[in-house]
Amino acid sequence: MDQLLANIKIQVNEKIYVKDPESTTLGRKIIKHSLIIMDEIGFDNFTFKKLGERIGSNESSIYRYFENKHKLLVYFSSWYWSWIEYKMVFATANIAAPLDQLLKALELVTEKIEDDLNTPYLNEALLNKIIIAEFTKTFLTKEVDEENKEGFFLIYKRVISRMVGMVVMIDPEYPFPKSLISSIVEGALHQHFLKDHFKTITDCNENTSPTAYYTDLIQRILSPKS
Amino acid sequence: MDQLLANIKIQVNEKIYVKDPESTTLGRKIIKHSLIIMDEIGFDNFTFKKLGERIGSNESSIYRYFENKHKLLVYFSSWYWSWIEYKMVFATANIAAPLDQLLKALELVTEKIEDDLNTPYLNEALLNKIIIAEFTKTFLTKEVDEENKEGFFLIYKRVISRMVGMVVMIDPEYPFPKSLISSIVEGALHQHFLKDHFKTITDCNENTSPTAYYTDLIQRILSPKS
DNA sequence: TATTTATGATAGTAATACTATTACATTTGC
DNA sequence: GCAAATGTAATAGTATTACTATCATAAATA
C-alpha cells in the first residue's frame, strides 16, 4: 500500500489550478507551506502575500499556480478525497463481505490521519487537520453550483457513492443510504472538530474515536433484522 | 405557542453586540436587511458598506451595533438557537415519554422553518436559510476557543444537551448520546444543503425531509432491545 | 546558441475593513 | 421647557487584501 502510493500521482481536476503545482519546485513549495501557514493562522487569515514572504517568493508568482486562495483550498480537498478514494479502493478490493468492506471504508474516512512519507511536499496529517477545519468552506459559497458543474466536488461525491453502494449491498431495503453516508463522512470531520473545541457535546476524546462511534452506528442501523 | 412568542424576547449574549439591535429602529433595520442581503449574495460577499447603502444609513452607524460581520453572524446563530430552544422547551413540556419528547425536539431541529410573524424585523424562514448556509462559519475560525469561553455558543450547546438528556432517559446504556445528537443537529443542516446543491449524495428532496431520515435513524438506534 | 519557460521585482488599482472626529437632530429626565 | 444624553450622518483617513500588468532576467530545452 505504502509503496503503491509512491508510484501513483493523485489526480486533481485541471480546472482547479492555473498551473499544476506538483510539476515544479515552486509549486510544491506552495503546497507544502500553504498547509503549514493555514494550520498556523487558519484559512481566513491566510493570504498569498504571507505565503510569498514565507517561501521567499513573489505574490505574483503564486497567482501563476492558483487564481485565489479559495481554489487552493478546493485543490487541497480534491487531493485529499482523491487520496482517500485511492486508499479505499485498495483496502476494500479483496474483502468479500460488504459489511466488512464498509467498516474498512468507514475507518478510512473517520480516522485521524498520519503523515504518508511518500509525498514529502504534502504532509497528510496536516492536510487532514486543514480538511477538518476548513473543508465545508469549499462548498458553502454562492458559487457552489457553478463549481459543482465544473466537477470540483466529483471525487468527494464519488467516495460517498462507493460507500453507498456497499450499504445497498448490505441492506437493499434501507431507505436512506445516501443520507446515511453523506452525514457520516461530514459528521466524522465535525466530531473531530468537537473533540478539540466543544468537548461537552461529543463523546469522542483520546480514548474514543469518531471511528468507534460510527462503527457502532452503522452496525445498529444495518444489522440484519432478527 | 405563537402568542407566547409574541410576548418574550429572545435572549442573546450581550458580548456579541456593541449595542442591542432590537432596541432601536436602525438596529432592527440592520437585522432585517442583513438577512436579506446575506441570502442574496452570501455571507462572504456581504459587507457593512453594502448594508449601509441598502438601508440608507452610514457604514459607521452599523459599527455602533456590531464590531464586524462575523459578530453579526454569531448574533444570528445565537438568536436562532435561542428561538429553537424556546420552542423546544414548550413543545416537549407536557410530553411524558422521553422518546416522544426526543422525536418532537428532533422535528424542531431538522425541519424547514417557516416565518413566525411575531417578529416583523426578523424573518425566521430566511434566518433558517442563512443558518443552513453559514452556521458552521461561526465556529470554524481561529478564534473559536476564545469565543467559546465568552459563551457565544452556549445556547447551541444547551439545545444539544437537552436532547442528550432525552436520549439518556430512553436508553441509559447507549454509549454515544452526545455524538449522536451533535451529529444529528449539524447533519440536518448539511442534509438541507445537500438537497439544494449536491442532490446525488442525499435521499432528501421535496418528498423526503431530513426529519424523516433522522426520525428513522433515532428509532433504529434507540429502539428497545428485543 | 536561440528561444521558450519560469520566476522575480516593481508598480498600481479597487475594494475591504475598519477608526476617528465633528455636527446635528431627537429623545428623555427633571 | 430646558439640559443632557443618545442616536445618526458626513467626512476623512489608514492598513490590508486581492488582485493585474509590465518588464527584466535566469534557467531549461530544442
Short mmCIF file of C-alpha atoms (C1' of nucleotides) in Angstrom, two decimals:
data_model
loop_
_atom_site.label_atom_id
_atom_site.label_comp_id
_atom_site.label_asym_id
_atom_site.label_seq_id
_atom_site.Cartn_x
_atom_site.Cartn_y
_atom_site.Cartn_z
CA MET A 1 0.00 0.00 0.00
CA ASP A 2 2.65 2.49 1.02
CA GLN A 3 4.77 1.58 -1.95
CA LEU A 4 1.85 1.75 -4.33
CA LEU A 5 1.21 5.30 -3.19
CA ALA A 6 4.78 6.20 -4.00
CA ASN A 7 4.24 5.32 -7.63
CA ILE A 8 0.93 6.93 -8.42
CA LYS A 9 0.02 10.55 -8.80
CA ILE A 10 -3.15 11.79 -7.19
CA GLN A 11 -5.38 13.20 -9.93
CA VAL A 12 -6.90 16.64 -9.42
CA ASN A 13 -9.30 18.35 -11.82
CA GLU A 14 -7.21 20.63 -14.04
CA LYS A 15 -9.70 23.46 -13.85
CA ILE A 16 -8.86 23.93 -10.19
CA TYR A 17 -5.36 25.25 -10.79
CA VAL A 18 -3.76 27.58 -13.33
CA LYS A 19 -0.59 25.52 -13.41
CA ASP A 20 -0.06 22.10 -11.86
CA PRO A 21 1.73 22.76 -8.56
CA GLU A 22 3.11 19.24 -8.43
CA SER A 23 5.11 19.91 -11.59
CA THR A 24 7.65 22.41 -10.25
CA THR A 25 9.73 23.14 -7.18
CA LEU A 26 7.92 26.40 -6.53
CA GLY A 27 4.56 24.63 -6.93
CA ARG A 28 5.49 22.02 -4.37
CA LYS A 29 6.76 24.72 -2.04
CA ILE A 30 3.39 26.48 -2.37
CA ILE A 31 1.56 23.29 -1.41
CA LYS A 32 3.82 22.47 1.49
CA HIS A 33 3.92 25.90 3.09
CA SER A 34 0.27 26.77 2.42
CA LEU A 35 -0.67 23.83 4.61
CA ILE A 36 1.71 24.91 7.34
CA ILE A 37 0.52 28.52 7.32
CA MET A 38 -3.17 27.59 7.11
CA ASP A 39 -2.66 25.34 10.10
CA GLU A 40 -0.97 28.17 11.99
CA ILE A 41 -3.32 31.06 11.25
CA GLY A 42 -6.37 29.45 9.63
CA PHE A 43 -7.73 29.74 6.11
CA ASP A 44 -9.49 33.05 6.76
CA ASN A 45 -6.28 34.83 7.76
CA PHE A 46 -4.18 33.15 5.10
CA THR A 47 -3.08 35.36 2.17
CA PHE A 48 -0.84 34.82 -0.83
CA LYS A 49 1.28 37.70 0.37
CA LYS A 50 2.05 35.95 3.66
CA LEU A 51 2.78 32.74 1.77
CA GLY A 52 5.11 34.61 -0.59
CA GLU A 53 7.04 36.09 2.31
CA ARG A 54 7.38 32.70 3.97
CA ILE A 55 8.76 30.92 0.93
CA GLY A 56 10.78 33.90 -0.30
CA SER A 57 8.73 34.17 -3.44
CA ASN A 58 6.74 36.90 -5.05
CA GLU A 59 2.97 37.10 -4.55
CA SER A 60 2.50 37.30 -8.30
CA SER A 61 4.38 34.04 -8.79
CA ILE A 62 1.81 32.26 -6.61
CA TYR A 63 -1.01 33.62 -8.73
CA ARG A 64 0.55 31.73 -11.63
CA TYR A 65 -0.47 28.50 -9.85
CA PHE A 66 -3.78 29.37 -8.24
CA GLU A 67 -6.32 32.04 -9.10
CA ASN A 68 -7.07 32.69 -5.44
CA LYS A 69 -6.96 31.05 -2.04
CA HIS A 70 -10.40 29.52 -2.45
CA LYS A 71 -9.15 27.50 -5.41
CA LEU A 72 -6.12 26.46 -3.40
CA LEU A 73 -8.43 25.10 -0.70
CA VAL A 74 -10.51 23.32 -3.33
CA TYR A 75 -7.26 21.84 -4.62
CA PHE A 76 -6.41 20.53 -1.16
CA SER A 77 -9.81 19.00 -0.64
CA SER A 78 -9.78 17.44 -4.08
CA TRP A 79 -6.34 15.99 -3.43
CA TYR A 80 -7.46 14.74 -0.04
CA TRP A 81 -10.57 12.91 -1.24
CA SER A 82 -8.72 11.51 -4.20
CA TRP A 83 -6.13 10.11 -1.84
CA ILE A 84 -8.86 8.69 0.44
CA GLU A 85 -10.58 7.13 -2.56
CA TYR A 86 -7.36 5.53 -3.68
CA LYS A 87 -6.76 4.04 -0.27
CA MET A 88 -10.38 2.92 -0.12
CA VAL A 89 -10.31 1.07 -3.42
CA PHE A 90 -7.19 -0.82 -2.46
CA ALA A 91 -8.17 -1.51 1.11
CA THR A 92 -11.57 -2.94 0.20
CA ALA A 93 -10.64 -4.73 -3.05
CA ASN A 94 -10.06 -8.14 -1.57
CA ILE A 95 -12.70 -8.05 1.12
CA ALA A 96 -15.65 -10.25 0.24
CA ALA A 97 -18.35 -9.31 2.75
CA PRO A 98 -19.94 -5.89 2.03
CA LEU A 99 -20.28 -5.15 5.74
CA ASP A 100 -16.54 -5.69 6.25
CA GLN A 101 -15.84 -3.54 3.20
CA LEU A 102 -17.99 -0.79 4.61
CA LEU A 103 -16.36 -0.96 8.03
CA LYS A 104 -12.95 -0.70 6.41
CA ALA A 105 -14.03 2.26 4.28
CA LEU A 106 -15.60 3.85 7.33
CA GLU A 107 -12.33 3.56 9.17
CA LEU A 108 -10.55 5.39 6.36
CA VAL A 109 -12.96 8.33 6.30
CA THR A 110 -13.33 8.71 10.07
CA GLU A 111 -9.86 8.06 11.45
CA LYS A 112 -7.23 10.62 12.27
CA ILE A 113 -4.65 10.62 9.50
CA GLU A 114 -0.93 10.18 9.92
CA ASP A 115 1.64 11.51 7.50
CA ASP A 116 2.40 9.38 4.49
CA LEU A 117 6.10 9.82 3.84
CA ASN A 118 5.84 9.18 0.11
CA THR A 119 4.86 12.76 -0.58
CA PRO A 120 7.49 14.95 1.07
CA TYR A 121 5.89 18.21 -0.08
CA LEU A 122 2.48 17.25 1.27
CA ASN A 123 2.03 16.32 4.91
CA GLU A 124 -1.15 14.26 5.05
CA ALA A 125 -1.60 14.63 8.79
CA LEU A 126 -1.58 18.40 8.36
CA LEU A 127 -3.87 18.13 5.35
CA ASN A 128 -6.32 16.14 7.47
CA LYS A 129 -6.30 18.93 10.08
CA ILE A 130 -7.00 21.52 7.38
CA ILE A 131 -9.83 19.40 5.97
CA ILE A 132 -11.39 19.08 9.42
CA ALA A 133 -11.21 22.82 10.00
CA GLU A 134 -11.89 24.16 6.51
CA PHE A 135 -13.49 21.61 4.18
CA THR A 136 -17.07 22.89 4.47
CA LYS A 137 -15.87 26.31 3.34
CA THR A 138 -15.09 24.88 -0.10
CA PHE A 139 -18.79 24.44 -0.83
CA LEU A 140 -20.55 26.87 1.50
CA THR A 141 -20.24 29.63 -1.09
CA LYS A 142 -22.52 31.37 -3.57
CA GLU A 143 -20.54 29.80 -6.43
CA VAL A 144 -21.14 26.22 -5.32
CA ASP A 145 -23.50 25.29 -8.16
CA GLU A 146 -21.17 26.52 -10.89
CA GLU A 147 -18.16 24.88 -9.30
CA ASN A 148 -20.11 21.69 -8.85
CA LYS A 149 -20.88 21.72 -12.58
CA GLU A 150 -17.17 22.18 -13.28
CA GLY A 151 -16.60 18.97 -11.34
CA PHE A 152 -14.74 20.41 -8.37
CA PHE A 153 -16.54 18.10 -5.93
CA LEU A 154 -16.69 15.00 -8.06
CA ILE A 155 -14.20 12.92 -6.14
CA TYR A 156 -15.80 13.72 -2.81
CA LYS A 157 -19.16 12.64 -4.17
CA ARG A 158 -17.61 9.52 -5.68
CA VAL A 159 -16.12 8.48 -2.34
CA ILE A 160 -19.58 8.77 -0.84
CA SER A 161 -21.17 6.88 -3.72
CA ARG A 162 -18.76 3.98 -3.30
CA MET A 163 -19.78 3.63 0.31
CA VAL A 164 -23.45 4.00 -0.58
CA GLY A 165 -23.00 1.02 -2.92
CA MET A 166 -21.76 -1.05 -0.01
CA VAL A 167 -24.72 -0.06 2.14
CA VAL A 168 -27.13 -1.08 -0.60
CA MET A 169 -25.47 -4.48 -0.82
CA ILE A 170 -25.69 -4.97 2.92
CA ASP A 171 -29.31 -3.90 3.25
CA PRO A 172 -31.15 -3.16 -0.02
CA GLU A 173 -34.24 -2.26 1.99
CA TYR A 174 -32.66 0.53 3.97
CA PRO A 175 -34.38 3.70 2.74
CA PHE A 176 -31.68 6.35 3.30
CA PRO A 177 -28.29 5.00 2.16
CA LYS A 178 -27.10 8.28 0.63
CA SER A 179 -28.08 10.47 3.54
CA LEU A 180 -26.56 7.96 5.92
CA ILE A 181 -23.16 8.03 4.24
CA SER A 182 -23.05 11.74 3.45
CA SER A 183 -23.92 12.54 7.03
CA ILE A 184 -21.28 10.14 8.31
CA VAL A 185 -18.48 11.50 6.13
CA GLU A 186 -19.31 15.11 7.01
CA GLY A 187 -20.12 14.19 10.59
CA ALA A 188 -16.80 12.46 11.20
CA LEU A 189 -14.95 15.69 10.40
CA HIS A 190 -17.33 17.53 12.69
CA GLN A 191 -16.75 15.10 15.57
CA HIS A 192 -13.00 15.60 15.22
CA PHE A 193 -13.60 19.33 15.46
CA LEU A 194 -15.83 18.94 18.51
CA LYS A 195 -13.34 16.82 20.42
CA ASP A 196 -10.81 19.63 20.02
CA HIS A 197 -13.09 22.61 20.68
CA PHE A 198 -16.57 21.75 22.00
CA LYS A 199 -15.84 18.78 24.23
CA THR A 200 -19.15 18.98 26.07
CA ILE A 201 -21.23 17.89 23.10
CA THR A 202 -19.26 14.88 21.92
CA ASP A 203 -18.30 11.51 23.35
CA CYS A 204 -15.14 11.47 21.27
CA ASN A 205 -11.82 12.05 23.01
CA GLU A 206 -8.35 10.49 23.26
CA ASN A 207 -9.85 7.12 24.11
CA THR A 208 -12.98 7.12 21.98
CA SER A 209 -12.61 7.95 18.31
CA PRO A 210 -15.22 9.08 15.81
CA THR A 211 -14.48 5.74 14.14
CA ALA A 212 -15.79 3.91 17.22
CA TYR A 213 -18.97 5.97 17.29
CA TYR A 214 -19.72 5.48 13.60
CA THR A 215 -18.76 1.79 13.56
CA ASP A 216 -21.29 1.22 16.31
CA LEU A 217 -23.86 3.35 14.49
CA ILE A 218 -23.52 1.51 11.19
CA GLN A 219 -23.93 -1.82 12.91
CA ARG A 220 -27.03 -0.75 14.79
CA ILE A 221 -28.61 0.61 11.64
CA LEU A 222 -27.71 -2.08 9.17
CA SER A 223 -27.52 -5.20 11.28
CA PRO A 224 -29.69 -7.97 9.85
CA LYS A 225 -33.23 -7.89 11.23
CA SER A 226 -33.93 -10.76 13.59
CA MET B 1 -47.26 28.99 21.21
CA ASP B 2 -47.44 31.76 18.65
CA GLN B 3 -48.82 34.16 21.22
CA LEU B 4 -46.23 33.20 23.77
CA LEU B 5 -43.52 34.06 21.30
CA ALA B 6 -45.04 37.48 20.82
CA ASN B 7 -44.50 38.28 24.45
CA ILE B 8 -40.99 37.09 25.07
CA LYS B 9 -37.70 38.45 23.93
CA ILE B 10 -35.10 36.06 22.67
CA GLN B 11 -32.00 36.45 24.83
CA VAL B 12 -28.65 36.90 23.15
CA ASN B 13 -25.30 37.13 24.97
CA GLU B 14 -24.53 40.84 25.36
CA LYS B 15 -20.90 40.41 24.43
CA ILE B 16 -21.93 39.58 20.88
CA TYR B 17 -23.12 43.07 20.03
CA VAL B 18 -21.93 46.59 20.80
CA LYS B 19 -25.47 47.85 21.14
CA ASP B 20 -28.63 45.78 21.24
CA PRO B 21 -30.06 45.91 17.71
CA GLU B 22 -33.54 45.04 18.90
CA SER B 23 -33.66 48.28 20.89
CA THR B 24 -33.79 50.82 18.04
CA THR B 25 -35.31 51.31 14.61
CA LEU B 26 -31.90 51.36 12.95
CA GLY B 27 -30.89 48.20 14.83
CA ARG B 28 -33.96 46.34 13.62
CA LYS B 29 -33.34 47.57 10.09
CA ILE B 30 -29.81 46.20 10.31
CA ILE B 31 -31.12 42.78 11.35
CA LYS B 32 -33.83 42.66 8.74
CA HIS B 33 -31.78 43.78 5.77
CA SER B 34 -28.61 41.89 6.73
CA LEU B 35 -30.60 38.68 6.41
CA ILE B 36 -31.97 39.70 3.05
CA ILE B 37 -28.58 40.73 1.66
CA MET B 38 -26.79 37.66 3.07
CA ASP B 39 -29.41 35.50 1.42
CA GLU B 40 -28.90 37.30 -1.87
CA ILE B 41 -25.09 37.44 -2.05
CA GLY B 42 -23.90 35.14 0.76
CA PHE B 43 -22.03 35.91 3.95
CA ASP B 44 -18.62 36.06 2.25
CA ASN B 45 -19.66 38.83 -0.12
CA PHE B 46 -21.67 40.72 2.47
CA THR B 47 -20.15 44.00 3.75
CA PHE B 48 -21.36 46.72 6.11
CA LYS B 49 -20.89 49.20 3.29
CA LYS B 50 -23.40 47.36 1.09
CA LEU B 51 -25.79 47.11 4.02
CA GLY B 52 -25.44 50.84 4.71
CA GLU B 53 -26.25 51.68 1.10
CA ARG B 54 -29.30 49.40 1.14
CA ILE B 55 -30.83 50.88 4.28
CA GLY B 56 -29.75 54.46 3.53
CA SER B 57 -27.50 54.58 6.57
CA ASN B 58 -23.87 55.29 7.09
CA GLU B 59 -21.41 52.41 7.38
CA SER B 60 -20.09 53.84 10.64
CA SER B 61 -23.57 53.76 12.16
CA ILE B 62 -23.67 50.00 11.66
CA TYR B 63 -20.38 49.62 13.51
CA ARG B 64 -22.14 51.06 16.53
CA TYR B 65 -24.20 47.87 16.68
CA PHE B 66 -21.76 45.17 15.60
CA GLU B 67 -17.96 45.11 15.66
CA ASN B 68 -17.79 43.22 12.39
CA LYS B 69 -19.80 40.90 10.19
CA HIS B 70 -18.57 37.80 11.99
CA LYS B 71 -20.20 39.03 15.20
CA LEU B 72 -23.38 39.74 13.27
CA LEU B 73 -23.44 36.13 12.08
CA VAL B 74 -22.78 34.92 15.62
CA TYR B 75 -25.69 37.10 16.69
CA PHE B 76 -27.96 35.46 14.13
CA SER B 77 -26.95 31.97 15.13
CA SER B 78 -27.34 32.77 18.81
CA TRP B 79 -30.78 34.20 18.18
CA TYR B 80 -31.69 31.19 16.07
CA TRP B 81 -30.72 28.55 18.63
CA SER B 82 -32.29 30.53 21.42
CA TRP B 83 -35.52 30.59 19.46
CA ILE B 84 -35.26 26.83 18.75
CA GLU B 85 -34.58 26.17 22.43
CA TYR B 86 -37.61 28.18 23.44
CA LYS B 87 -39.84 26.26 21.06
CA MET B 88 -38.30 23.00 22.23
CA VAL B 89 -38.94 23.62 25.91
CA PHE B 90 -42.58 24.45 25.27
CA ALA B 91 -43.21 21.75 22.74
CA THR B 92 -41.81 18.98 24.94
CA ALA B 93 -43.00 20.23 28.34
CA ASN B 94 -46.15 18.20 28.52
CA ILE B 95 -44.93 15.10 26.75
CA ALA B 96 -44.37 12.24 29.19
CA ALA B 97 -42.49 9.62 27.18
CA PRO B 98 -38.84 10.57 26.55
CA LEU B 99 -38.89 9.02 23.10
CA ASP B 100 -41.85 11.18 22.10
CA GLN B 101 -40.09 14.21 23.57
CA LEU B 102 -36.99 13.42 21.55
CA LEU B 103 -38.94 12.92 18.33
CA LYS B 104 -40.64 16.27 18.86
CA ALA B 105 -37.33 18.00 19.57
CA LEU B 106 -35.82 16.29 16.55
CA GLU B 107 -38.58 17.65 14.38
CA LEU B 108 -37.80 21.18 15.56
CA VAL B 109 -34.09 20.98 14.79
CA THR B 110 -34.42 19.19 11.46
CA GLU B 111 -37.48 20.70 9.80
CA LYS B 112 -37.52 23.57 7.36
CA ILE B 113 -38.62 26.71 9.17
CA GLU B 114 -41.46 28.99 8.22
CA ASP B 115 -41.66 32.65 9.12
CA ASP B 116 -43.02 33.49 12.52
CA LEU B 117 -44.99 36.67 12.09
CA ASN B 118 -44.46 37.88 15.64
CA THR B 119 -41.07 39.34 14.79
CA PRO B 120 -41.59 41.63 11.80
CA TYR B 121 -37.94 42.65 11.63
CA LEU B 122 -36.70 39.07 11.64
CA ASN B 123 -37.87 36.60 9.03
CA GLU B 124 -37.30 33.17 10.56
CA ALA B 125 -37.58 31.33 7.24
CA LEU B 126 -34.77 33.48 5.88
CA LEU B 127 -32.79 33.05 9.09
CA ASN B 128 -33.09 29.29 8.71
CA LYS B 129 -31.67 29.54 5.19
CA ILE B 130 -28.74 31.61 6.47
CA ILE B 131 -28.09 29.12 9.28
CA ILE B 132 -28.06 26.23 6.81
CA ALA B 133 -25.61 28.03 4.55
CA GLU B 134 -23.42 29.84 7.07
CA PHE B 135 -23.70 28.44 10.61
CA THR B 136 -20.51 26.39 10.56
CA LYS B 137 -18.57 29.53 9.69
CA THR B 138 -19.35 30.93 13.13
CA PHE B 139 -17.10 28.36 14.78
CA LEU B 140 -14.69 27.28 12.04
CA THR B 141 -12.34 30.12 12.94
CA LYS B 142 -9.05 30.51 14.76
CA GLU B 143 -10.85 32.46 17.50
CA VAL B 144 -13.30 29.66 18.33
CA ASP B 145 -11.78 28.78 21.71
CA GLU B 146 -11.81 32.36 22.99
CA GLU B 147 -15.32 32.95 21.72
CA ASN B 148 -16.45 29.69 23.22
CA LYS B 149 -15.10 30.86 26.59
CA GLU B 150 -17.05 34.09 26.15
CA GLY B 151 -20.17 31.94 25.85
CA PHE B 152 -21.00 32.68 22.22
CA PHE B 153 -22.03 29.08 21.58
CA LEU B 154 -23.68 28.35 24.87
CA ILE B 155 -27.25 28.18 23.63
CA TYR B 156 -26.35 25.90 20.75
CA LYS B 157 -24.62 23.54 23.15
CA ARG B 158 -27.55 23.75 25.55
CA VAL B 159 -30.02 22.75 22.83
CA ILE B 160 -27.87 19.71 22.17
CA SER B 161 -27.55 18.92 25.87
CA ARG B 162 -31.33 18.97 26.32
CA MET B 163 -31.70 16.39 23.60
CA VAL B 164 -28.83 14.34 25.01
CA GLY B 165 -30.76 14.21 28.29
CA MET B 166 -33.71 12.70 26.47
CA VAL B 167 -31.52 10.07 24.82
CA VAL B 168 -30.07 9.09 28.18
CA MET B 169 -33.56 8.63 29.57
CA ILE B 170 -34.59 6.49 26.62
CA ASP B 171 -31.52 4.29 26.65
CA PRO B 172 -29.05 4.84 29.51
CA GLU B 173 -26.82 2.14 28.05
CA TYR B 174 -26.28 3.82 24.70
CA PRO B 175 -22.59 4.77 24.67
CA PHE B 176 -22.59 7.82 22.38
CA PRO B 177 -25.53 10.09 23.24
CA LYS B 178 -23.63 13.35 22.79
CA SER B 179 -22.02 12.44 19.49
CA LEU B 180 -25.36 11.14 18.27
CA ILE B 181 -27.17 14.40 18.94
CA SER B 182 -24.40 16.76 17.87
CA SER B 183 -24.03 14.90 14.62
CA ILE B 184 -27.78 14.98 14.05
CA VAL B 185 -28.16 18.71 14.67
CA GLU B 186 -25.20 19.57 12.43
CA GLY B 187 -26.12 16.86 9.95
CA ALA B 188 -29.67 18.09 9.50
CA LEU B 189 -28.40 21.45 8.30
CA HIS B 190 -26.00 19.63 6.00
CA GLN B 191 -28.76 17.46 4.51
CA HIS B 192 -30.79 20.60 3.77
CA PHE B 193 -27.76 21.98 1.97
CA LEU B 194 -27.24 18.77 0.01
CA LYS B 195 -30.82 18.59 -1.21
CA ASP B 196 -30.38 22.05 -2.71
CA HIS B 197 -26.86 21.64 -4.15
CA PHE B 198 -25.48 18.08 -4.11
CA LYS B 199 -28.61 16.04 -4.83
CA THR B 200 -26.69 12.90 -5.77
CA ILE B 201 -25.46 12.22 -2.26
CA THR B 202 -28.67 12.62 -0.29
CA ASP B 203 -32.04 10.91 -0.18
CA CYS B 204 -33.69 14.12 0.94
CA ASN B 205 -35.83 16.01 -1.56
CA GLU B 206 -39.29 17.60 -1.80
CA ASN B 207 -40.94 14.37 -0.64
CA THR B 208 -38.41 13.11 1.88
CA SER B 209 -37.24 15.50 4.55
CA PRO B 210 -34.16 15.36 6.77
CA THR B 211 -36.70 14.93 9.58
CA ALA B 212 -37.84 11.62 8.06
CA TYR B 213 -34.28 10.35 7.75
CA TYR B 214 -33.33 11.27 11.30
CA THR B 215 -36.61 10.07 12.84
CA ASP B 216 -35.96 6.67 11.29
CA LEU B 217 -32.33 6.76 12.42
CA ILE B 218 -33.15 7.58 16.03
CA GLN B 219 -35.67 4.78 16.20
CA ARG B 220 -33.28 2.23 14.75
CA ILE B 221 -30.57 3.22 17.18
CA LEU B 222 -32.57 3.65 20.35
CA SER B 223 -35.42 1.19 19.94
CA PRO B 224 -35.68 -1.11 22.97
CA LYS B 225 -33.61 -4.25 22.57
CA SER B 226 -35.74 -7.33 21.97
"C1'" DT C 1 23.09 29.17 -29.47
"C1'" DA C 2 18.37 30.71 -29.84
"C1'" DT C 3 14.18 30.51 -27.69
"C1'" DT C 4 10.85 29.32 -24.80
"C1'" DT C 5 9.51 28.97 -19.91
"C1'" DA C 6 9.75 30.25 -15.11
"C1'" DT C 7 10.47 33.43 -11.73
"C1'" DG C 8 11.30 37.91 -9.56
"C1'" DA C 9 10.77 42.85 -8.94
"C1'" DT C 10 8.10 46.70 -9.11
"C1'" DA C 11 4.07 49.29 -9.55
"C1'" DG C 12 -0.55 50.14 -9.39
"C1'" DT C 13 -5.82 49.73 -8.55
"C1'" DA C 14 -10.17 48.94 -6.38
"C1'" DA C 15 -12.30 47.14 -2.58
"C1'" DT C 16 -12.45 45.86 2.27
"C1'" DA C 17 -12.47 46.57 7.00
"C1'" DC C 18 -12.15 49.26 9.79
"C1'" DT C 19 -11.28 54.07 13.23
"C1'" DA C 20 -11.82 58.87 14.47
"C1'" DT C 21 -13.94 63.27 14.59
"C1'" DT C 22 -17.40 66.55 14.23
"C1'" DA C 23 -22.02 68.29 13.68
"C1'" DC C 24 -26.61 67.97 14.27
"C1'" DA C 25 -31.08 66.01 15.37
"C1'" DT C 26 -34.03 63.61 18.64
"C1'" DT C 27 -35.44 61.75 22.80
"C1'" DT C 28 -35.74 61.67 27.74
"C1'" DG C 29 -35.37 63.08 32.50
"C1'" DC C 30 -36.16 66.53 35.67
"C1'" DG D 1 -39.38 73.78 28.89
"C1'" DC D 2 -34.50 73.00 29.05
"C1'" DA D 3 -30.33 70.34 29.62
"C1'" DA D 4 -28.28 66.23 29.00
"C1'" DA D 5 -27.89 62.10 26.92
"C1'" DT D 6 -28.35 59.41 22.95
"C1'" DG D 7 -28.52 58.42 18.04
"C1'" DT D 8 -27.26 59.34 13.31
"C1'" DA D 9 -24.87 61.34 9.26
"C1'" DA D 10 -20.96 63.02 6.94
"C1'" DT D 11 -16.35 63.13 6.08
"C1'" DA D 12 -11.78 61.68 6.20
"C1'" DG D 13 -8.25 58.61 6.68
"C1'" DT D 14 -5.41 54.07 7.28
"C1'" DA D 15 -3.77 49.44 6.57
"C1'" DT D 16 -4.71 45.40 4.34
"C1'" DT D 17 -6.50 42.50 0.77
"C1'" DA D 18 -6.91 40.75 -3.64
"C1'" DC D 19 -5.71 41.13 -7.30
"C1'" DT D 20 -3.43 42.73 -12.59
"C1'" DA D 21 0.20 44.33 -15.61
"C1'" DT D 22 4.76 45.01 -17.20
"C1'" DC D 23 9.45 44.19 -17.70
"C1'" DA D 24 13.89 42.02 -16.61
"C1'" DT D 25 16.43 38.12 -16.00
"C1'" DA D 26 17.61 33.32 -15.03
"C1'" DA D 27 17.13 28.52 -16.26
"C1'" DA D 28 15.81 24.87 -19.16
"C1'" DT D 29 15.35 23.00 -23.70
"C1'" DA D 30 15.36 22.38 -28.69
#
